[in-house]
Amino acid sequence: MDEVEAGMAAGWLEQLYEPRSVAVVGASDDIRLPGGRLLQFLLDYGYAGNVYLVNPNRAEVQGRRAYKSLLDLPERVDIAIVLVSAAASIDVLEQCAALKIPAAMFGNSGFAEIGAEGAQLQERVSRIARDAGIRLVGPNTNGIINTRNGFTATFSPVLDQKGLVLRDGPVAIVSQSGAVGAAMYYDGQRSGLPVGRLYNSGNEIGVTLEMVVDALLDSPQFNTVLCYVEGLRRPSLFIQAAHKARRLGKRIVLLKSGATASGAKAAAAHTASLSGEDRVYDGVLQELGVARARGYTHLLDIGRVLVAYPHPFGRRASILSMSGGVGIMLTDALEKAGMGLAAFDEAVLAGLEPLLPAFLGAQNPLDVSGGPFHHLDRLRAMLQLFDRNPHSDITIVAVGSFERRQMEIAEVLADEARRLEKPLFVVWFGGGDQATRHLNALNVPCFPDAERLSQAIVPGLQAGTRQPGRSGDVVPDVAAARAVLSCAREAGRKVIDEVGGKQVLRAYGIDVVREQVVDSPAAARAALDVLRLPVVAKLRSDALVHKARAGGVRLGLATSESVCAAVDDLLALARRLQLPDADVVLQEQVPAGVELLLGAKRDATFGMVITLGIGGVLTEAWDDVQVRLADGDLDVHDMLERLVHQSLLDGTGGRPKVDPAVIAPTVARFARLVRDLADDIDAIDVNPIIVHDGARAPTAVDTVLFLR
Amino acid sequence: MDEVEAGMAAGWLEQLYEPRSVAVVGASDDIRLPGGRLLQFLLDYGYAGNVYLVNPNRAEVQGRRAYKSLLDLPERVDIAIVLVSAAASIDVLEQCAALKIPAAMFGNSGFAEIGAEGAQLQERVSRIARDAGIRLVGPNTNGIINTRNGFTATFSPVLDQKGLVLRDGPVAIVSQSGAVGAAMYYDGQRSGLPVGRLYNSGNEIGVTLEMVVDALLDSPQFNTVLCYVEGLRRPSLFIQAAHKARRLGKRIVLLKSGATASGAKAAAAHTASLSGEDRVYDGVLQELGVARARGYTHLLDIGRVLVAYPHPFGRRASILSMSGGVGIMLTDALEKAGMGLAAFDEAVLAGLEPLLPAFLGAQNPLDVSGGPFHHLDRLRAMLQLFDRNPHSDITIVAVGSFERRQMEIAEVLADEARRLEKPLFVVWFGGGDQATRHLNALNVPCFPDAERLSQAIVPGLQAGTRQPGRSGDVVPDVAAARAVLSCAREAGRKVIDEVGGKQVLRAYGIDVVREQVVDSPAAARAALDVLRLPVVAKLRSDALVHKARAGGVRLGLATSESVCAAVDDLLALARRLQLPDADVVLQEQVPAGVELLLGAKRDATFGMVITLGIGGVLTEAWDDVQVRLADGDLDVHDMLERLVHQSLLDGTGGRPKVDPAVIAPTVARFARLVRDLADDIDAIDVNPIIVHDGARAPTAVDTVLFLR
């Protein structure tokens, strides 16, 4: 907990959202200006606290008395909303400090976002707030909203309309973009998503997004927090909040923008080049149980599903569709999203018989044509049948085109949804705006097409059984590993080659290929006393990057003669290439298996992360890895399952089957190594690490380690 | 052209959509029934022709005179709309025949879709219609619509509302699902897409979707045809229509459902298992210039873009966003969709200076905050600057949250769009329903988020230069190829192994590895007179499926001694495995290169298709191929560019660069082979075919050919 946080009392967020009184500094008559709009909203949306207006040039604003400065107010307000220029706001903040006003929202811009000059101002604001213990929202935020008490402290024009009724509820939106946050709040509200709070975090000099998310989870009101993130300033607090959410059965959903732009760049380590920002977010959020939204609409759609059905549900859907075509499209979309169709049991089949005309078949997806939507008792009966089928987890109704009768049908669906034990979802195609809003407002998620429905459902699905890795079985020889690192560092190296690298791996109980370093044919002959033939010979030199391309690798040496000849050859090659430091590594040849990559890198946001994926010489071409936090659960089963090229792992094609249970201890030991040595290393590649048949632990064949 | 088509006069579709008079058989007072609704719509939506009602039980329906039968009508109508039971409709159709009524729409169901009994009725309907030369719409269709003349011959409840104004225009919708088609027509209309016609094709016993698409392209009114397809009944006519569309500069967009469900299944040939229905559609539509929609909303979205901008445009976007966050999301989404940002030229930078406050930077995406949306002359000026920038192809404006002022802003955007030379697109986030509809109605495509915008734009982009393959350089020895096939057929084989297969390839001028078949060490020694060392030895037997796994392959045999020893070994293995037909293939070892797969298979819809992709022993794991029609253009550049694992092809990792120009002649020759022998073969795999450095043609190393 840093200084700012330490200065805050528990319940600080509640205090921010529930001020008894507020001052608007920079209040204006002109609703084209922030100080005009924000004031108007506070008055229009029913905020019941005292609202004081401050404007040095006016005695009256929007028909209410205006004060020259905060110092003239008749009471100490709970929050000052500051909408004057950046330069002028310094004085205002000093007045807040003098008056011991506990919180301020800086809706003005002109700070760090405009460059060096603004950054200086921002530093002054930050210092004054910190010294005075003022909770600071922003600067450069367009505001925050508490739906419950009408504290609509925003100047976003989304609220600029008559007749908008705001609905309180368990969803909160926290956004690093004011425009995005305000638009989401509004699009959520008008489509029936009960958004209780909006927090636009602006430049985050005091309160950051992570702090708000964390505090919202403590409130019994909120079970779903939707976040728009451009970059996490306090990733460890975010991780902590995610763990809290999991403990409490609440959900965080995150939309990360800018992920492609700052994507994977070329890097020395495979692991680093394969694990760009987008993949790291994918892996870390997956691990934390945070749902990742792929876009603006998707974020709201996920929110809709999680609010309606906070308890995870299964993947088998029963579909009732008024159109065969939409039934097929739903089947396609569910399959693409990793779901499937429920089998109709005897009871469903028997029950459907009197409800369906003879010419419609009783299969899933059930094409009912228009009938049950004209005879709504049949619709109800069918939904009940589906709900009682033990092979079915959710029900999806596809309906549409009934413009005139949409509300009648929607009422029945909403009424049934209340009775059903399992989640009910609706696809409404061909019109139905009113029905869609109504259903969503009653927590029956309703979408205009199959793709949006299936993409929105995914984060609500039950996760597989978590299978955290275990490494408790081996006590690592940390001293031996550290010795390799310091030795390399003393020699001025930034890179530790495969020989040193495998010593480090071995110190952590990871199986490595047996090898000997030799510098003459005679030494090679001696080495063969401890190595089993056939062996591989590799020329080793700091200056030799691509051994194989330089002709520096000899495979399948099966006799001591061929080994000695190869060593002789390679040393001659080294002389030709002018590599005075060269020697030769003799390695036992590991039987063919599945070549994986196991790696680690320092991520700019999340620190050390572990990468597991398809390895071998074509690693970059496969481009198929999963990333997780080094100090996370490391569910190897889940990581392997999410790789794209599954047929490499499934035991087909004469390859060994890659069993997560066999790999997991190695991955766990590697993660322990990474955590222990995190301060000293930037990246490690173990590639390939070869997976064998049966229960034998995988063997690390090559590795490279990049010092910090 | 089949019988049905031959019986039709030119302009048949126009006649269908513009009847001077119509009879509704089964007209009803009850608008819950098809015969009630359809009649009501015809009367409500302004159809000006004569409408006669037929109902044997009523003298009056919906306040109008009803006739007992078609035979009682005072004139011969142009179309009979039949909404009585399937059984009763036979008589009606016979009356049509007797009266020489030229067209009938069967809106009733109870035909082939319900099973054998219905199929018999359908066959009778089909025969009567064919014999009498009656154009038949349906059966089992919910109708067709001509927006222009109010001929709303549908009973879909989408039209069941007051105040719906239909707008004519250049978009046509043709659907194999009535509910989907009607919903699309309505969702299109109400969102500003000018849909001139709807055709729901039902069971297609007379008129099929392909015939309608083809005929619509002949009409000067239509430039964009949106199709919902469950299966093409006349794929060759569809291909013909697609070529026509390209010639005329018109566009077809297709949504294919059921693609995942009937996806790739295990098959003997790699090519067949890799080229499931979904990939075949992808490849064929790509080749034909038909845009493929990924879902219901996407289909309409693409329509919106193509109607607004029928001429293809470039990939460089200038973005003006009122929110930095939405600007970043747009950048992400464009990049994912293969587009990018335009560079601002000097003129843009200079022009922006007086228009932007100092604290906003002049970079793309341009974050303008709210300013230009309050001062709309600035917005206009910025759009003009972007439009004149030669590095920019399209402009995207992201705006939102201005609920009260939305129409004012939309008017300015629409007005500017008319002046601009380059396409203008809008993302409207946070409300804006009215503005969105308005902009779309004025052909300024407007979407609620960055993802939908970018996905909708893609089909409007300029394609790369088409580089059709050429094979004119080699005269194939067709007789030699056919001899191999007949020889195998006479021997009762269904499969031709690599030795015979490579003879076929060689007959078409495809480079194959040099090889000899031997059955003893002595023969092997003789074979080495014509083969260059090192060689590979492979045991060959009809009963030996997995050579390598059985130990039947020896690589890198570099001396004649090792060759003879290997042959001896392999023949001994054959005896142990009891393979009396076994012999040994000696092959020159081809230097390492990039291993591709080249294949062909018979697709159930499109006939012979060509597959090109990543080959080698891990072909199935890479799962990365492109499919095209065997008699299409075979743009190898495009095929290679669309493979997922690009880094295998780009010359990195010490591999040769795969140059489309070098590969194209081989692919073209292979396609010629496939076309020539299409009647005799079901599938061919050439895997691997190895790509070399430089201009050397690739070498086919292994192949297998499946006879029909």
XYZ file of N, CA and C in Angstrom, chain A residues 511-640:
390
model
N 14.884 -32.354 -15.758
C 15.704 -33.304 -16.512
C 16.369 -32.610 -17.686
N 17.670 -32.781 -17.803
C 18.370 -32.201 -18.949
C 19.112 -33.312 -19.655
N 19.397 -33.075 -20.925
C 20.138 -34.059 -21.693
C 21.544 -34.194 -21.082
N 22.095 -35.426 -21.104
C 23.457 -35.613 -20.561
C 24.465 -35.137 -21.587
N 25.462 -34.400 -21.132
C 26.404 -33.833 -22.089
C 27.774 -33.633 -21.445
N 28.795 -33.486 -22.284
C 30.165 -33.223 -21.859
C 30.757 -32.201 -22.814
N 31.572 -31.301 -22.262
C 32.268 -30.347 -23.118
C 33.693 -30.853 -23.341
N 34.130 -30.889 -24.591
C 35.468 -31.411 -24.906
C 36.172 -30.430 -25.832
N 37.505 -30.480 -25.805
C 38.237 -29.572 -26.687
C 39.249 -30.307 -27.548
N 39.125 -31.654 -27.599
C 40.028 -32.431 -28.453
C 39.407 -33.801 -28.686
N 39.834 -34.493 -29.733
C 39.342 -35.858 -29.951
C 39.652 -36.754 -28.759
N 40.768 -36.548 -28.126
C 41.124 -37.395 -26.983
C 40.142 -37.176 -25.844
N 39.834 -35.921 -25.592
C 38.864 -35.619 -24.536
C 37.514 -36.225 -24.884
N 37.197 -36.217 -26.179
C 35.922 -36.783 -26.619
C 35.871 -38.262 -26.285
N 36.952 -38.952 -26.575
C 36.994 -40.385 -26.308
C 36.765 -40.640 -24.816
N 37.390 -39.815 -23.987
C 37.217 -39.956 -22.538
C 35.763 -39.685 -22.149
N 35.177 -38.681 -22.788
C 33.799 -38.314 -22.445
C 32.843 -39.457 -22.721
N 33.177 -40.262 -23.705
C 32.270 -41.354 -24.076
C 32.180 -42.418 -22.986
N 33.071 -42.334 -22.005
C 32.948 -43.250 -20.857
C 31.666 -42.966 -20.083
N 31.235 -41.707 -20.105
C 30.040 -41.369 -19.321
C 28.811 -41.102 -20.194
N 28.990 -40.970 -21.506
C 27.830 -40.715 -22.373
C 27.464 -41.981 -23.128
N 26.171 -42.134 -23.380
C 25.682 -43.272 -24.139
C 25.595 -42.878 -25.614
N 26.060 -43.731 -26.499
C 25.946 -43.474 -27.932
C 24.523 -43.764 -28.389
N 23.986 -43.207 -29.486
C 24.627 -42.156 -30.287
C 24.610 -40.798 -29.606
N 25.541 -39.940 -30.049
C 25.585 -38.590 -29.494
C 25.517 -37.555 -30.623
N 25.315 -36.333 -30.201
C 25.323 -35.176 -31.095
C 26.535 -34.336 -30.715
N 27.235 -33.793 -31.686
C 28.356 -32.888 -31.396
C 28.003 -31.487 -31.883
N 28.175 -30.494 -31.005
C 27.864 -29.109 -31.394
C 29.061 -28.225 -31.085
N 29.454 -27.457 -32.053
C 30.499 -26.477 -31.825
C 29.935 -25.370 -30.943
N 30.708 -24.928 -29.935
C 30.227 -23.892 -29.036
C 31.200 -22.725 -29.019
N 30.692 -21.512 -29.226
C 31.518 -20.314 -29.131
C 30.587 -19.138 -28.891
N 31.013 -18.182 -28.098
C 30.185 -16.994 -27.863
C 29.853 -16.290 -29.177
N 30.747 -16.414 -30.156
C 30.574 -15.666 -31.404
C 29.709 -16.422 -32.410
N 29.325 -17.637 -32.065
C 28.604 -18.467 -33.029
C 27.115 -18.492 -32.670
N 26.328 -17.731 -33.408
C 24.907 -17.632 -33.050
C 24.118 -18.785 -33.648
N 24.298 -18.990 -34.962
C 23.514 -20.043 -35.614
C 24.407 -21.237 -35.899
N 24.549 -22.094 -34.892
C 25.428 -23.266 -35.010
C 25.122 -24.080 -36.256
N 23.827 -24.435 -36.389
C 23.470 -25.385 -37.442
C 23.747 -24.790 -38.814
N 23.418 -23.509 -38.986
C 23.619 -22.915 -40.305
C 25.098 -22.818 -40.665
N 25.944 -22.668 -39.640
C 27.391 -22.595 -39.910
C 27.999 -23.983 -40.107
N 27.180 -25.029 -40.046
C 27.706 -26.389 -40.171
C 28.307 -26.880 -38.874
N 27.927 -26.295 -37.765
C 28.539 -26.617 -36.479
C 27.831 -27.705 -35.700
N 26.921 -28.444 -36.318
C 26.198 -29.506 -35.597
C 26.326 -30.820 -36.358
N 26.693 -31.908 -35.656
C 26.747 -33.241 -36.257
C 25.836 -34.169 -35.461
N 24.893 -34.755 -36.168
C 23.888 -35.597 -35.501
C 24.221 -37.080 -35.655
N 23.665 -37.888 -34.806
C 23.661 -39.348 -34.976
C 25.034 -39.993 -34.999
N 25.938 -39.504 -34.170
C 27.280 -40.116 -34.128
C 27.188 -41.372 -33.274
N 27.411 -42.530 -33.942
C 27.036 -43.787 -33.297
C 28.236 -44.611 -32.843
N 29.446 -44.208 -33.254
C 30.643 -44.955 -32.831
C 31.654 -43.961 -32.274
N 32.556 -44.474 -31.458
C 33.529 -43.546 -30.872
C 34.425 -42.973 -31.973
N 34.642 -43.738 -33.052
C 35.423 -43.214 -34.162
C 34.735 -42.004 -34.792
N 33.435 -42.170 -35.078
C 32.747 -41.064 -35.737
C 32.690 -39.853 -34.819
N 32.602 -40.092 -33.502
C 32.590 -38.971 -32.550
C 33.921 -38.227 -32.631
N 35.015 -38.967 -32.577
C 36.329 -38.320 -32.595
C 36.552 -37.568 -33.899
N 36.122 -38.193 -35.014
C 36.272 -37.547 -36.313
C 35.463 -36.254 -36.364
N 34.247 -36.317 -35.824
C 33.391 -35.133 -35.853
C 33.998 -34.014 -35.008
N 34.529 -34.356 -33.833
C 35.131 -33.342 -32.961
C 36.323 -32.699 -33.668
N 37.112 -33.512 -34.296
C 38.256 -33.016 -35.060
C 37.790 -32.023 -36.123
N 36.798 -32.465 -36.890
C 36.177 -31.632 -37.924
C 35.722 -30.284 -37.388
N 34.962 -30.332 -36.286
C 34.348 -29.122 -35.751
C 35.413 -28.148 -35.246
N 36.439 -28.688 -34.634
C 37.498 -27.811 -34.145
C 38.248 -27.165 -35.322
N 38.359 -27.939 -36.427
C 38.970 -27.366 -37.632
C 38.095 -26.242 -38.174
N 36.777 -26.475 -38.157
C 35.842 -25.442 -38.596
C 35.998 -24.176 -37.745
N 36.167 -24.377 -36.426
C 36.327 -23.240 -35.518
C 37.563 -22.431 -35.881
N 38.622 -23.108 -36.252
C 39.843 -22.386 -36.626
C 39.604 -21.592 -37.904
N 38.893 -22.220 -38.866
C 38.591 -21.496 -40.115
C 37.728 -20.264 -39.843
N 36.771 -20.423 -38.903
C 35.861 -19.309 -38.595
C 36.486 -18.326 -37.605
N 37.708 -18.612 -37.197
C 38.430 -17.771 -36.231
C 37.643 -17.587 -34.936
N 37.380 -18.719 -34.308
C 36.672 -18.713 -33.033
C 37.597 -19.288 -31.964
N 38.472 -18.468 -31.397
C 39.477 -19.013 -30.487
C 38.874 -19.615 -29.221
N 37.661 -19.167 -28.821
C 37.087 -19.677 -27.575
C 36.333 -20.981 -27.785
N 36.324 -21.510 -29.025
C 35.416 -22.616 -29.339
C 35.803 -23.916 -28.643
N 34.792 -24.653 -28.220
C 34.956 -26.053 -27.843
C 33.751 -26.810 -28.375
N 33.644 -28.094 -28.001
C 32.561 -28.906 -28.570
C 31.746 -29.510 -27.439
N 30.435 -29.420 -27.589
C 29.544 -30.063 -26.622
C 29.085 -31.394 -27.213
N 29.345 -32.467 -26.466
C 28.832 -33.787 -26.868
C 27.593 -34.077 -26.040
N 26.502 -34.391 -26.731
C 25.226 -34.622 -26.040
C 24.666 -35.963 -26.426
N 24.128 -36.673 -25.466
C 23.390 -37.885 -25.829
C 22.225 -37.509 -26.726
N 21.978 -38.329 -27.741
C 20.868 -38.016 -28.630
C 19.563 -38.459 -27.979
N 18.641 -37.519 -27.816
C 17.377 -37.826 -27.151
C 16.419 -38.408 -28.190
N 15.745 -39.517 -27.854
C 14.811 -40.101 -28.833
C 13.762 -39.077 -29.250
N 13.278 -39.209 -30.492
C 12.270 -38.281 -31.000
C 11.061 -38.273 -30.078
N 10.476 -37.122 -29.892
C 9.278 -36.988 -29.064
C 8.571 -35.735 -29.513
N 7.803 -35.141 -28.632
C 7.155 -33.873 -28.984
C 8.015 -32.743 -28.441
N 8.396 -31.827 -29.311
C 9.273 -30.736 -28.910
C 8.464 -29.538 -28.435
N 8.589 -29.218 -27.173
C 7.916 -28.050 -26.618
C 8.916 -26.932 -26.354
N 8.372 -25.746 -26.160
C 9.156 -24.608 -25.691
C 8.666 -24.265 -24.296
N 9.612 -24.106 -23.382
C 9.269 -23.631 -22.047
C 10.121 -22.387 -21.844
N 9.502 -21.286 -21.487
C 10.299 -20.068 -21.400
C 9.780 -19.132 -20.347
N 10.540 -18.067 -20.151
C 10.125 -17.038 -19.204
C 10.630 -15.710 -19.729
N 9.885 -14.654 -19.449
C 10.386 -13.327 -19.798
C 9.827 -12.310 -18.810
N 10.487 -11.176 -18.756
C 10.019 -10.093 -17.914
C 9.045 -9.252 -18.739
N 7.775 -9.246 -18.317
C 6.783 -8.412 -18.994
C 6.750 -7.044 -18.333
N 6.574 -6.008 -19.171
C 6.630 -4.644 -18.658
C 5.521 -4.376 -17.644
N 4.406 -5.045 -17.781
C 3.290 -4.823 -16.858
C 3.280 -5.821 -15.708
N 3.362 -7.099 -16.040
C 3.075 -8.137 -15.048
C 4.318 -8.793 -14.459
N 5.516 -8.327 -14.816
C 6.719 -8.961 -14.301
C 6.966 -10.296 -14.974
N 7.589 -11.241 -14.249
C 7.983 -12.486 -14.894
C 6.756 -13.313 -15.270
N 6.732 -13.727 -16.535
C 5.682 -14.618 -17.001
C 6.313 -15.868 -17.603
N 5.556 -16.955 -17.540
C 6.000 -18.254 -18.050
C 5.309 -18.519 -19.383
N 6.058 -19.046 -20.334
C 5.516 -19.369 -21.645
C 5.670 -20.860 -21.892
N 4.603 -21.495 -22.339
C 4.660 -22.915 -22.693
C 3.991 -23.071 -24.046
N 4.632 -23.811 -24.961
C 4.011 -23.940 -26.275
C 4.775 -24.897 -27.164
N 4.519 -24.773 -28.459
C 5.158 -25.655 -29.432
C 6.599 -25.185 -29.641
N 7.541 -26.116 -29.516
C 8.952 -25.761 -29.636
C 9.594 -26.350 -30.879
N 10.927 -26.452 -30.827
C 11.668 -26.990 -31.967
C 12.190 -25.881 -32.863
N 12.824 -26.278 -33.969
C 13.440 -25.263 -34.831
C 12.400 -24.365 -35.484
N 11.167 -24.823 -35.559
C 10.138 -24.016 -36.209
C 9.238 -23.272 -35.218
N 9.724 -23.091 -33.999
C 8.940 -22.413 -32.963
C 8.248 -21.148 -33.452
N 9.012 -20.289 -34.113
C 8.427 -19.020 -34.567
C 7.324 -19.254 -35.595
N 7.507 -20.267 -36.415
C 6.487 -20.529 -37.427
C 5.206 -21.079 -36.784
N 5.351 -21.962 -35.822
C 4.154 -22.463 -35.120
C 3.467 -21.303 -34.399
N 4.265 -20.457 -33.782
C 3.721 -19.249 -33.146
C 2.559 -19.603 -32.225
N 2.777 -20.559 -31.346
C 1.660 -21.150 -30.611
C 2.088 -21.386 -29.165
N 1.893 -20.373 -28.335
C 2.290 -20.480 -26.932
C 1.184 -19.929 -26.039
N 1.217 -20.325 -24.789
C 0.349 -19.755 -23.769
C 1.239 -19.115 -22.707
N 0.766 -18.024 -22.165
C 1.550 -17.262 -21.192
C 0.781 -17.214 -19.874
N 1.501 -17.372 -18.777
C 0.874 -17.240 -17.462
C 1.839 -16.527 -16.516
N 1.296 -16.027 -15.429
C 2.139 -15.414 -14.408
C 3.077 -16.459 -13.800
N 4.338 -16.056 -13.555
C 5.289 -16.996 -12.972
C 4.871 -17.402 -11.561
N 4.183 -16.509 -10.860
C 3.775 -16.878 -9.500
C 2.281 -17.192 -9.434
N 1.738 -17.614 -10.550
C 0.323 -17.994 -10.573
C 0.150 -19.493 -10.358
N -1.021 -19.972 -10.709
C -1.357 -21.373 -10.459
C -0.711 -22.340 -11.440
N -0.404 -21.845 -12.646
C 0.197 -22.674 -13.692
C -0.573 -23.961 -13.925
N -1.791 -23.792 -14.387
C -2.628 -24.934 -14.735
C -2.178 -25.429 -16.111
N -1.260 -26.407 -16.114
C -0.642 -26.876 -17.358
C -1.685 -27.520 -18.263
N -2.646 -28.172 -17.669
C -3.730 -28.778 -18.441
C -4.422 -27.707 -19.279
N -4.762 -26.626 -18.625
C -5.425 -25.523 -19.318
C -4.518 -24.893 -20.378
N -3.240 -24.726 -20.047
C -2.315 -24.113 -21.014
C -2.199 -24.968 -22.275
N -2.044 -26.277 -22.088
C -1.894 -27.149 -23.260
C -3.191 -27.178 -24.066
